[in-house]
Coordinates of C-alpha atoms in Angstrom, one line a residue:
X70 CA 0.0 0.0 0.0
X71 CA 2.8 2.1 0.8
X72 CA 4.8 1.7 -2.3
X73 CA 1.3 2.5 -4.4
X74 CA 1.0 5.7 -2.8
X75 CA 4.3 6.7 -3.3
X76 CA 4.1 5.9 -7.1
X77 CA 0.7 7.8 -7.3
X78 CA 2.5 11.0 -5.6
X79 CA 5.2 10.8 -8.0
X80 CA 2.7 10.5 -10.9
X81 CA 1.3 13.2 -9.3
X82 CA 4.7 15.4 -9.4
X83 CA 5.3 14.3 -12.8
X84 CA 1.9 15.6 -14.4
X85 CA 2.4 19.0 -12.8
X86 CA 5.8 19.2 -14.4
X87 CA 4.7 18.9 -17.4
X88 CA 1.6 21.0 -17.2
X89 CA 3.8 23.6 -16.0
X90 CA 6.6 23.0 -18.6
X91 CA 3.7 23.1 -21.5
X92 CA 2.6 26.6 -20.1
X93 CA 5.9 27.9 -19.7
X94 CA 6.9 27.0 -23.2
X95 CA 3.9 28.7 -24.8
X96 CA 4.6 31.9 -22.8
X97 CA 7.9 31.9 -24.1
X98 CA 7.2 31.5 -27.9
X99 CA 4.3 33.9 -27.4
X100 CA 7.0 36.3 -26.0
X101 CA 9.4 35.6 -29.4
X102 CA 6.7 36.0 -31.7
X103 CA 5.8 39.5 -30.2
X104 CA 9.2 40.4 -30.6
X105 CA 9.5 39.2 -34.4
X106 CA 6.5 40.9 -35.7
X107 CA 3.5 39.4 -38.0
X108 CA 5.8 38.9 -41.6
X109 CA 8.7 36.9 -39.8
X110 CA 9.0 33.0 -40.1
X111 CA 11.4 31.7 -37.7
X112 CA 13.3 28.8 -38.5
X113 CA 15.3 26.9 -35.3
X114 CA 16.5 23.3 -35.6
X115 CA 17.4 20.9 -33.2
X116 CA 21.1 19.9 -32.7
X117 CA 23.0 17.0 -34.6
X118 CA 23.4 13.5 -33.3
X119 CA 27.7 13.2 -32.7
X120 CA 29.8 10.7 -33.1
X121 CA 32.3 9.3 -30.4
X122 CA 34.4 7.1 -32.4
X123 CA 33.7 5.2 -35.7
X124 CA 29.9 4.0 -34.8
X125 CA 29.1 5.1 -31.5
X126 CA 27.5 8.0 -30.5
X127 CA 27.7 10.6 -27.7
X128 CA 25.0 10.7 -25.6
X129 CA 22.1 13.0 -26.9
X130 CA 22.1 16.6 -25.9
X131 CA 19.3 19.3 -27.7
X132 CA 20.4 22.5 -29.1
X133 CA 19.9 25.0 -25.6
X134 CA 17.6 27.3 -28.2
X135 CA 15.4 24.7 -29.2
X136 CA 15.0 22.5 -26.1
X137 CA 13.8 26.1 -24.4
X138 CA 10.9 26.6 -27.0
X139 CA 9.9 23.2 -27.3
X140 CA 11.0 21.0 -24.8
X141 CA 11.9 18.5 -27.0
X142 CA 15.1 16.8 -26.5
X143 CA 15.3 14.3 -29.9
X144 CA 16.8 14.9 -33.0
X145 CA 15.7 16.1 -36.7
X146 CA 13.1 18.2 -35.2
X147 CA 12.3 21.4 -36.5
X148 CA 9.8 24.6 -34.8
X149 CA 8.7 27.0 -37.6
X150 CA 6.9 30.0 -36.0
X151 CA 5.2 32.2 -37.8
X152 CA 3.8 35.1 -35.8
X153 CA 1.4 36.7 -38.6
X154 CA -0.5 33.2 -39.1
X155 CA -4.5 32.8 -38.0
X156 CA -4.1 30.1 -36.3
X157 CA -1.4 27.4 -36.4
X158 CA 1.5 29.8 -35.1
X159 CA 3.7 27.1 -34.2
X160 CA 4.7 24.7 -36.2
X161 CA 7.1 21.7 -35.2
X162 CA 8.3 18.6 -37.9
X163 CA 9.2 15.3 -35.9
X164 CA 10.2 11.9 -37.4
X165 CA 7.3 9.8 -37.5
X166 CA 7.3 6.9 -35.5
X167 CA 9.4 3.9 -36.5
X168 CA 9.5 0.7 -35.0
X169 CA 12.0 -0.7 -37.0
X170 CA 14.8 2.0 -35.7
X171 CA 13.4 2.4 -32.4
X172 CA 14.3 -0.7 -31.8
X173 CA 18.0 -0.1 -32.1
X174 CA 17.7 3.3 -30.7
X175 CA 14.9 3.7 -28.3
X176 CA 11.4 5.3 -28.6
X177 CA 11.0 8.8 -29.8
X178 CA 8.0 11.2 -29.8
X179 CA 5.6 10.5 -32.5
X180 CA 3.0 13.6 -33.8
X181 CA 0.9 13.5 -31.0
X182 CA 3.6 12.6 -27.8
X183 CA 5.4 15.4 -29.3
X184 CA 2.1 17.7 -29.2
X185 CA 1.8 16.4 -25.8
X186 CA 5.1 17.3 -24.6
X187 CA 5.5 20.8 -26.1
X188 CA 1.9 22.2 -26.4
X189 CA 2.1 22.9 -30.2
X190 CA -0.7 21.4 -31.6
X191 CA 0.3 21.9 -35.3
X192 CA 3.1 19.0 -35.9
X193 CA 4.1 17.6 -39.2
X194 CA 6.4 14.6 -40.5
X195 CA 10.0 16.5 -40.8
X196 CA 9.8 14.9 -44.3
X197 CA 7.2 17.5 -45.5
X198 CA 9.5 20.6 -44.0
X199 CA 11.3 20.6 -46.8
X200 CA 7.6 20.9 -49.6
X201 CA 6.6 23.5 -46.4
X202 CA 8.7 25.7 -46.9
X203 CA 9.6 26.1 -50.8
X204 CA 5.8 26.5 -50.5
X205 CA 5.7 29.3 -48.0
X206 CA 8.6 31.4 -49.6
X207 CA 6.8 30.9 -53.1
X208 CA 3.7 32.6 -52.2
X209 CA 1.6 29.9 -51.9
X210 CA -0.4 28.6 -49.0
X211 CA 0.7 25.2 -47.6
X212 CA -1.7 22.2 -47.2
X213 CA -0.7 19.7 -45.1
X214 CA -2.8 17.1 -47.2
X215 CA -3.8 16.8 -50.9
X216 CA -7.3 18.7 -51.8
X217 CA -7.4 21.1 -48.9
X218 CA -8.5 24.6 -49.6
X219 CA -7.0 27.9 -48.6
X220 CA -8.4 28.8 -45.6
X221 CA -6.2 32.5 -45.4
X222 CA -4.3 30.8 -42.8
X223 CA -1.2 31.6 -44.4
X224 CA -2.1 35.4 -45.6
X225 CA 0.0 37.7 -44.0
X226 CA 3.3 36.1 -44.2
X227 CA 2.7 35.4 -48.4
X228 CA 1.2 39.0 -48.6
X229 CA 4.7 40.2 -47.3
X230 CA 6.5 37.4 -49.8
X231 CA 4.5 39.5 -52.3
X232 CA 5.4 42.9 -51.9
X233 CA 9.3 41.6 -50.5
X234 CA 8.8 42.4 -47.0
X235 CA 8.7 39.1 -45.5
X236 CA 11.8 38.3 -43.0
X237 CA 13.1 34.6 -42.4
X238 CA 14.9 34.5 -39.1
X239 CA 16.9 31.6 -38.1
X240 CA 19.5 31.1 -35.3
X241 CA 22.9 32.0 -36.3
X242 CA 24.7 31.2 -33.2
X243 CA 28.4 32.9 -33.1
X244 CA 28.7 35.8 -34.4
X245 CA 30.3 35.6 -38.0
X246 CA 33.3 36.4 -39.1
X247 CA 35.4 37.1 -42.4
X248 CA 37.6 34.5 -42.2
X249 CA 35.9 32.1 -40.2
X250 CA 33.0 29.0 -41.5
X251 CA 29.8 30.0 -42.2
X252 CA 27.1 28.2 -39.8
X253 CA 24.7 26.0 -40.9
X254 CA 22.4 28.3 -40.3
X255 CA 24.1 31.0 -42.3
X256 CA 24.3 28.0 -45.1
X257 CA 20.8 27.4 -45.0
X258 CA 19.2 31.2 -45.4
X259 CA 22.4 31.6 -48.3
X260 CA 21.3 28.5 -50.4
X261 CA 17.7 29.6 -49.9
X262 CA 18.4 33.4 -50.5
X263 CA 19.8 32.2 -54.1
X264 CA 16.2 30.5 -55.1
X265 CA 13.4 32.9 -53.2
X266 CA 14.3 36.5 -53.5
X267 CA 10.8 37.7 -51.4
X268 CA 12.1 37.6 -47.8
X269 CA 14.9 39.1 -46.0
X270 CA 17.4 37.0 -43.9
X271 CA 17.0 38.1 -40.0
X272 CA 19.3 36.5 -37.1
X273 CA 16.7 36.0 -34.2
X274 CA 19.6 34.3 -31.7
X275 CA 20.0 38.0 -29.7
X276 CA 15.8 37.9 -29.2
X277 CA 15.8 34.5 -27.6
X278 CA 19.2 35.0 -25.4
X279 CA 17.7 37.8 -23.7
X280 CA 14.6 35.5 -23.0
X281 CA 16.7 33.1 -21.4
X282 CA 18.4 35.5 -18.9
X283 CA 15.0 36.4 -17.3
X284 CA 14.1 33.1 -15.5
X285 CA 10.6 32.1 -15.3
X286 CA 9.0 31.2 -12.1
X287 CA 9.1 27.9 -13.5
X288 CA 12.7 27.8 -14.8
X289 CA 13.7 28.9 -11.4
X290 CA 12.0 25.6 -9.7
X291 CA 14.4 23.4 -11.9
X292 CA 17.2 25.7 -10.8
X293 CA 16.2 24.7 -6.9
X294 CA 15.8 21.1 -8.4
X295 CA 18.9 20.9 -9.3
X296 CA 20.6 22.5 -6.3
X297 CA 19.1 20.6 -4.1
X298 CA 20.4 17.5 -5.9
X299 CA 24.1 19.0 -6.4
X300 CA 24.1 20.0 -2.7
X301 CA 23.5 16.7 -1.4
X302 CA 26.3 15.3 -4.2
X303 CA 29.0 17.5 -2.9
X304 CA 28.1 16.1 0.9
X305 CA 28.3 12.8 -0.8
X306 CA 31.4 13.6 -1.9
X307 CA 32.9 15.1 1.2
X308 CA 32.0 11.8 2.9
X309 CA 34.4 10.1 1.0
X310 CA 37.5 12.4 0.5
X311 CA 40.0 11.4 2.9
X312 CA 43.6 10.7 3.0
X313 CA 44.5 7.7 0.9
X314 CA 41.5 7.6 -1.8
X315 CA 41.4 8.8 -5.0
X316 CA 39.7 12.0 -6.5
X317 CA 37.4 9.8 -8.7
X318 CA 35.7 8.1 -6.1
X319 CA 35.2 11.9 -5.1
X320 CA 33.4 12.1 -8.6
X321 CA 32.3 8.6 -8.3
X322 CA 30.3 9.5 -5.0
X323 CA 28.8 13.3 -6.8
X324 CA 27.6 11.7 -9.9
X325 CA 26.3 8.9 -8.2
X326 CA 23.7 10.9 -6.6
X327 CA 22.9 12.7 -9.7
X328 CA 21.3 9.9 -11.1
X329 CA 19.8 8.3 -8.0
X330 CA 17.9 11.7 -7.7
X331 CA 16.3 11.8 -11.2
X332 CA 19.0 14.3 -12.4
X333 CA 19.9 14.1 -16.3
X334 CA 23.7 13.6 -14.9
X335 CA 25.7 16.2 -14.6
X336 CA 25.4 19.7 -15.9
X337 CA 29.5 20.1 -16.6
X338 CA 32.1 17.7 -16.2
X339 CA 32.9 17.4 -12.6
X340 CA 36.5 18.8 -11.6
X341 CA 37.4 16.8 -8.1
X342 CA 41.2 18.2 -7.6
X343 CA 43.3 17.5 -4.6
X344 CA 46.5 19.2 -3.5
X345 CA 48.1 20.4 -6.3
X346 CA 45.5 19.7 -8.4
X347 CA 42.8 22.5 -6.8
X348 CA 44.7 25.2 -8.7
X349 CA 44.0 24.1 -11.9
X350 CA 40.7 25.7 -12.8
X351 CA 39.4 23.0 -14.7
X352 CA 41.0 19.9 -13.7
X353 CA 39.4 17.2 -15.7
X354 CA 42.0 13.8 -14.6
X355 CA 40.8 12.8 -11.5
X356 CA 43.8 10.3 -10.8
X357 CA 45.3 11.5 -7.9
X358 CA 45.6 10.0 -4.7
X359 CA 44.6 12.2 -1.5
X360 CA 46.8 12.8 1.4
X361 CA 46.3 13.9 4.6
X362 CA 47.2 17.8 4.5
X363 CA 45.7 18.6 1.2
X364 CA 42.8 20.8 0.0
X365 CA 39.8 19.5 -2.2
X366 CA 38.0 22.1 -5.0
X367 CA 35.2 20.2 -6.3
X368 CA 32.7 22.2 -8.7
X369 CA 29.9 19.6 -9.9
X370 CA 26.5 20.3 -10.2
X371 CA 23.8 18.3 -11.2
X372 CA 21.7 18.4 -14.7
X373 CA 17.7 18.5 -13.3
X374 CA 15.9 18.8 -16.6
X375 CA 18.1 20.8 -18.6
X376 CA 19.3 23.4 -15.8
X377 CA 22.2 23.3 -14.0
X378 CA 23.9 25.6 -11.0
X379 CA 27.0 25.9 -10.3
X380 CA 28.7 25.2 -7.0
X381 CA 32.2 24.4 -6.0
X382 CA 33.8 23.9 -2.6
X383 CA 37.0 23.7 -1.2
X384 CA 37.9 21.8 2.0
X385 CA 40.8 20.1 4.0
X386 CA 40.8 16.3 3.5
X387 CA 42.0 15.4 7.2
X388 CA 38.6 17.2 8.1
X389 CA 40.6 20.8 9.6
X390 CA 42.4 23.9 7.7
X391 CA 45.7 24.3 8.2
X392 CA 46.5 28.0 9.4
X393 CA 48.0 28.9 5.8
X394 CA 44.8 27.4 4.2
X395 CA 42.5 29.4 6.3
X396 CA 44.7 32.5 5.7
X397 CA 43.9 31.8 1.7
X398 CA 40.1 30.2 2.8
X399 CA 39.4 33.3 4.9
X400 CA 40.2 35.5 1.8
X401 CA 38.1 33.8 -0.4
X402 CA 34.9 33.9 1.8
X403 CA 35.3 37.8 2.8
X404 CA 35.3 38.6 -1.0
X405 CA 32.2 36.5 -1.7
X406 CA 30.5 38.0 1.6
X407 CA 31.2 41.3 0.1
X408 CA 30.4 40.8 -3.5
X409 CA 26.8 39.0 -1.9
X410 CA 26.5 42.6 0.1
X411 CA 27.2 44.3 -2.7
X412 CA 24.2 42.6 -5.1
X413 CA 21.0 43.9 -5.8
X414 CA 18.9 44.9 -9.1
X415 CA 20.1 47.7 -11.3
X416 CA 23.6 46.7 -10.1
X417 CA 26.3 45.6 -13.1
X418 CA 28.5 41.9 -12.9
X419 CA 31.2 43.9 -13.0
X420 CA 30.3 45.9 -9.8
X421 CA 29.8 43.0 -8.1
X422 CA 32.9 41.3 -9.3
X423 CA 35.1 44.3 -8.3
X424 CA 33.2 44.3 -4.9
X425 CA 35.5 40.4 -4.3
X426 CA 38.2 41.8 -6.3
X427 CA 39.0 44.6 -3.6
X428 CA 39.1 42.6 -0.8
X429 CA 41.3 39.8 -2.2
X430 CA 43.5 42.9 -3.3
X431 CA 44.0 43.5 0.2
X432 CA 44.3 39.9 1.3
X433 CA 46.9 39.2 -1.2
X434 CA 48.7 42.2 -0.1
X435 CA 49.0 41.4 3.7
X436 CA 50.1 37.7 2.9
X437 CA 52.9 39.4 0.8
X438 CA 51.9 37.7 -2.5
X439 CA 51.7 40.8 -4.0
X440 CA 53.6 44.8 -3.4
X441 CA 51.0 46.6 -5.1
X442 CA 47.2 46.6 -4.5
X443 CA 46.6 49.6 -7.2
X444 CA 47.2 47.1 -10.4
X445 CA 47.1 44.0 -11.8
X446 CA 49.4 41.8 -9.7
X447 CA 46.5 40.3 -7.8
X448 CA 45.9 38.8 -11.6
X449 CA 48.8 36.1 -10.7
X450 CA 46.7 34.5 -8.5
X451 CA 43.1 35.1 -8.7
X452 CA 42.9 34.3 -12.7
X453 CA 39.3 34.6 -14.0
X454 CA 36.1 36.5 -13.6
X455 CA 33.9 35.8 -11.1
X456 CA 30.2 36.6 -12.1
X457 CA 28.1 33.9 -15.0
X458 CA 25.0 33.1 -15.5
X459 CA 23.6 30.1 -15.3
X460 CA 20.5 28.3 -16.7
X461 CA 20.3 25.8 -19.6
X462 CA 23.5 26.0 -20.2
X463 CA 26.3 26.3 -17.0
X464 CA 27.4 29.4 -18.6
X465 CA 24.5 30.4 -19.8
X466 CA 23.3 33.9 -21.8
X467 CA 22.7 36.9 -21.0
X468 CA 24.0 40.5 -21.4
X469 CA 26.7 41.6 -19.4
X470 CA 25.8 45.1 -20.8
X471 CA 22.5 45.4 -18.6
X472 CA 22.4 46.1 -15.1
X473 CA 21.2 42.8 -12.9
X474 CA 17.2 42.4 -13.0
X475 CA 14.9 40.2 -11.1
X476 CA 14.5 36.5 -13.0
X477 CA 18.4 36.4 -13.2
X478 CA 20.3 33.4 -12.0
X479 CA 24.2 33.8 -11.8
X480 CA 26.9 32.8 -9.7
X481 CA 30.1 34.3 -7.8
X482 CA 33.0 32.9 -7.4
X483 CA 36.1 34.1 -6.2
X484 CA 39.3 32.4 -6.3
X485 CA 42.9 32.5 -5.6
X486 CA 45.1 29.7 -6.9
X487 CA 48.9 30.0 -6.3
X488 CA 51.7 28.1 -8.3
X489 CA 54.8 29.2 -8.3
X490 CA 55.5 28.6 -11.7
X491 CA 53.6 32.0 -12.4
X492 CA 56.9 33.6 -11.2
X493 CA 58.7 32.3 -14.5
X494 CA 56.5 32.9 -16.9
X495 CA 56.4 36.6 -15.9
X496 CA 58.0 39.1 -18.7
X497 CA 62.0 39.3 -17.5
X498 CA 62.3 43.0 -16.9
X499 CA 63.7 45.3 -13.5
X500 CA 60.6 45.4 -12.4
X501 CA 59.0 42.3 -12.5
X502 CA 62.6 40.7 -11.0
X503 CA 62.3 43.1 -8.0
X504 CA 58.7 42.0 -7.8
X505 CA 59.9 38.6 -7.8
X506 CA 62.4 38.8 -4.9
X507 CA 60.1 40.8 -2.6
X508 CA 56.7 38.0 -3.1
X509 CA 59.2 35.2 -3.5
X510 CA 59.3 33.8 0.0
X511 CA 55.4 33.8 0.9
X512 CA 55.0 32.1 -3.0
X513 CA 56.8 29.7 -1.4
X514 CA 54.8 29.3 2.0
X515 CA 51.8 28.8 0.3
X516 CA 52.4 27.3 -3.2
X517 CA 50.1 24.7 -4.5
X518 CA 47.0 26.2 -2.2
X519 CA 43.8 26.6 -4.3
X520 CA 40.8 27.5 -3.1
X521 CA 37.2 28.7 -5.1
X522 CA 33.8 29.3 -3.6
X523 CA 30.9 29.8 -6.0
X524 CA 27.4 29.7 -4.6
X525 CA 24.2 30.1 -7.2
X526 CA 21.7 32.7 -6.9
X527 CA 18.8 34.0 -8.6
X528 CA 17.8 37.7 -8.2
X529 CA 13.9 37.8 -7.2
X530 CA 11.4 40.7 -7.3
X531 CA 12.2 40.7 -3.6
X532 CA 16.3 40.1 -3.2
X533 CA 18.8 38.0 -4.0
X534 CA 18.3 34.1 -3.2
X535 CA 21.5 31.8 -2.8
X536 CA 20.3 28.4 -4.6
X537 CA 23.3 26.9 -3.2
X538 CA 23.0 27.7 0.8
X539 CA 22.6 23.7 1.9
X540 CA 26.1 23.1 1.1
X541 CA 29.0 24.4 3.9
X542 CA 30.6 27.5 3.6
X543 CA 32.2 28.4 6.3
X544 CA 35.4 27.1 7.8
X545 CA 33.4 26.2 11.2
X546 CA 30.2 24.7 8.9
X547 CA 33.0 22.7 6.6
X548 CA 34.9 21.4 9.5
X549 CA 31.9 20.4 11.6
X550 CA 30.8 18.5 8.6
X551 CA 33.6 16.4 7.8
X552 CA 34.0 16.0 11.6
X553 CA 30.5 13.8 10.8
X554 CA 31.7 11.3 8.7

């Protein structure tokens, strides 16, 4: 009895998920379509299957543009939209259902699944995309099926193929260059371009980015999702970091949870790096065997329905921070206190990141790593910015041009890393060889210490909300932790 009610509740869970997915994804293409205007047909495909080695594939992962207007995470799909239409706005092409090829590769959505999963009622076989649109860009109405008559549906899009004002938008991705490949996307409008001179080409990847940055209600649920699932990983993996085991079974532990928890996997490759290791910012091995006095940086988070945070943590594998660690560990935290002070909306990344950047400044400077708090020497050890945001992707869109707004999710994460090999690799001139002599000896004292702390937020209507806060922080919350193990 027990076990039925629990599989009814999570039935129960899983229907409001996807009502609430269905409803989120037709706010969002009603958004776009506002923004492209009644003689726009939008064109976004779904990404490529990739191959590993001769034939076996990587595992699937949709193109972040299309999984967030559709929800649909198969390939050789296809979502036309086409603001100006009666009726059928939205269009999506799927492979028709074949049991033949499913049974090598699994079940995929058929017409009405995918209906079912992204709300767009109007779905066609991705065979007839092609007839669709030479169709559309001709001037002519499409029907779906032999003998069906004009209903106007089509009107104002052909009227605008008519008179040459129609625009055809697709998503270019990176920005091109001169010199560089053209996109498929790019290829696609060209090759049309040369055969349907009654629309002009429109790049509609800017419109949707800045749809991604403000996070739904929704969208901000999956973001708790998956830091609640990454929080307990990282305890996981804490339980089994000690002296004499490996940093995989670190990873092993993380990713382990990911999946027992319903998450995807993970969101980025996990980076588990002990000793040595923590100050290479993205440490992918995971070979290394712990001992007693070193540090840990993990940064794993989990992948809950195609949103990830991002969290990392840094703590002493014998379970207590040496005094040099702390004097690094104690940096870190101030700057991320004061960077978290120092957020609010209609406040810039930058702002913030500056806000950590002056205190490790000072930090650095009392250690004696650096002489000079009033320029770029703090750059030896604190290497990378410290503000992203995060969302479908890890590092997801947005505009770092815009002040923060409510709906954005980010992180912060300060850092200081120090290798002693920095000291070589500096240009050989008088001043960097004085600089060299004077920050040499504390280099020294606390070479090979690396320590990050990034936490997830998202900015809501009424202040900032750290996703991440179930993990430890704090020297006493990270040592009381590992005391428990």
């Amino acid at each position: 009895m027990r076990w039925t009610t629990l599989v009814l509740a999570l039935c129960t869970v899983s229907a409001a998920f996807a009502s609430d997915l269905q409803t989120d994804l037709r706010l969002r293409r009603g958004r776009l379509m506002e923004q492209l205007g009644p003689r726009t047909l939008l064109v976004v495909r779904s990404a490529p299957e990739r191959t590993y080695s001769l034939d076996i594939e990587y595992e699937y992962r949709q193109d972040s543009n299309f999984y967030y207007l559709t929800g649909i995470d198969q390939p050789e799909s296809i979502l036309v939209l086409m603001p100006g239409n009666r009726q059928r706005k939205e269009i999506l092409f799927v492979l028709p259902k074949d049991p033949v090829r499913e049974h090598w590769t699994g079940r995929r959505l058929g017409l009405k699944e995918a209906t079912a999963q992204s709300g767009i009622e109007t779905v066609y076989s991705t065979a007839q995309f092609t007839r669709f649109l030479e169709t559309i860009l001709s001037g002519r109405p499409y029907a779906a099926a032999p003998g069906l008559a004009d209903d106007g549906e089509y009107r104002t899009f052909l009227t605008a193929v008519t008179n040459g004002e129609a625009r055809l938008a697709t998503v270019a991705g990176e920005r091109p260059t001169i010199d560089g490949p053209v996109s498929p996307a790019m290829e696609f409008v060209n090759k049309l371009r040369d055969r349907f001179p009654g629309f002009t080409a429109t790049d509609a990847t800017r419109q949707i980015h800045d749809l991604r940055q403000v996070k739904s209600a929704y969208e901000r649920s999956l973001l708790e999702r998956s830091a609640e699932i990454s929080a307990e990983a990282h305890l996981a993996g804490m339980r089994v970091a000690k002296s004499g085991a490996h940093e995989y079974e670190v990873k092993a532990a993380i990713e382990q949870v990911y999946r027992a928890r319903g998450a995807l996997g993970w969101g980025y490759p996990s980076i588990t790096g002990s000793g040595p290791n923590a100050t290479i910012l993205h440490y992918s091995k995971a070979g290394r065997q712990m001992d007693s006095g070193d540090l840990m940086l993990v940064d794993a988070a989990a992948n809950f329905d195609y949103y990830t945070v991002d969290i990392t943590r840094t703590y002493p594998v014998n379970g207590k921070f040496s005094p040099l660690q702390k004097d690094i560990y104690s940096i870190v935290l101030r700057a991320q206190d004061e960077m978290i002070k120092a957020t609010k909306a209609g406040v810039w990344t930058r702002d913030v990141h500056r806000a950590g950047v002056d205190v490790i400044k000072e930090g650095l400077l009392k250690l004696g790593l650096i002489s000079d708090k009033s320029g770029d020497q703090y750059k030896m050890w604190y290497t990378h910015g410290s503000v992203h945001y995060i969302g479908i992707d890890v590092h997801d869109v947005g505009d770092y041009e815009k002040p923060l707004a409510p709906g954005h999710a980010f992180t912060m994460e300060p850092g200081i890393y120090v290798r002693e090999e920095v000291l070589d690799s500096l240009p050989k001139t008088v001043e960097n060889a004085a600089l060299i002599e004077k920050i040499k000896p504390a280099v020294q004292k606390y070479n090979g210490i690396g320590v990050r702390i990034e936490d997830s937020f998202v900015l809501t209507e009424s202040g900032l909300k750290r996703l991440s806060a179930k993990v430890p922080r704090t020297i006493e919350e990270i040592e009381a932790s590992l005391a428990q193990r």
